């Protein structure tokens, strides 16, 4: 008797299929946040199952999970693709960010472990900038804001925010100039961190609120150019 096709069986018999699908979805979501998957990119089920070392049945469940989150889309006879964000969706994400991130800073404990993670992210972003790695800058920036949410000590908020930021990273992937998008906010991440470390949580929260307003305007302006067929500078 021949062995079954490894792409149709999971590598760990007896494992919790639901848990495996959720773990794999988290890994694929992380690839979106890191900028490794582009909006509109079609996904090969066979190739991705082999890459992630899971069965195709498990991968189909992952696809269902991430489609419900809005990160993937499925079209008959075309398969599964990475979602292409809309302006309305991005506006909603910024609304969510204001509701989560700003209160997280306002109510933060300056000696929380997540503050150290914020400092590490600022250093990583600066190093990536010096190397001309703007995708790396974007990833560090995403991690910085995830660390802000970690100040809440709420696993539910952290998980929900991770989904929202994955959608936002797809929006960033549509823009022509990641440097233009991220460069203005590198210094402000450091300023937010400094205020928090000094115990000025209200100041940090106010700076972040202004930061989010300007970031939203930058992204919306770039989206408007795309919709009008104007190439960004």
PDB file of N, CA and C in Angstrom, residues 1-6 9:
ATOM      1  N   UNK A   1       0.851  -1.203   0.000  1.00  0.00           N
ATOM      2  CA  UNK A   1       0.000   0.000   0.000  1.00  0.00           C
ATOM      3  C   UNK A   1       0.874   1.236   0.000  1.00  0.00           C
ATOM      4  N   UNK A   2       0.531   2.162  -0.824  1.00  0.00           N
ATOM      5  CA  UNK A   2       1.338   3.376  -0.894  1.00  0.00           C
ATOM      6  C   UNK A   2       0.948   4.333   0.207  1.00  0.00           C
ATOM      7  N   UNK A   3       1.896   5.198   0.607  1.00  0.00           N
ATOM      8  CA  UNK A   3       1.634   6.195   1.617  1.00  0.00           C
ATOM      9  C   UNK A   3       0.683   7.243   1.069  1.00  0.00           C
ATOM     10  N   UNK A   4      -0.152   7.785   1.939  1.00  0.00           N
ATOM     11  CA  UNK A   4      -1.026   8.859   1.457  1.00  0.00           C
ATOM     12  C   UNK A   4      -0.222  10.077   1.080  1.00  0.00           C
ATOM     13  N   UNK A   5      -0.791  10.883   0.219  1.00  0.00           N
ATOM     14  CA  UNK A   5      -0.149  12.141  -0.174  1.00  0.00           C
ATOM     15  C   UNK A   5       0.012  13.012   1.055  1.00  0.00           C
ATOM     16  N   UNK A   6       1.244  13.442   1.414  1.00  0.00           N
ATOM     17  CA  UNK A   6       1.430  14.237   2.621  1.00  0.00           C
ATOM     18  C   UNK A   6       0.664  15.540   2.594  1.00  0.00           C
ATOM     19  N   UNK A   9      -2.692  15.029   4.466  1.00  0.00           N
ATOM     20  CA  UNK A   9      -2.716  14.586   5.850  1.00  0.00           C
ATOM     21  C   UNK A   9      -1.915  15.544   6.705  1.00  0.00           C
TER      22      UNK A   9
END
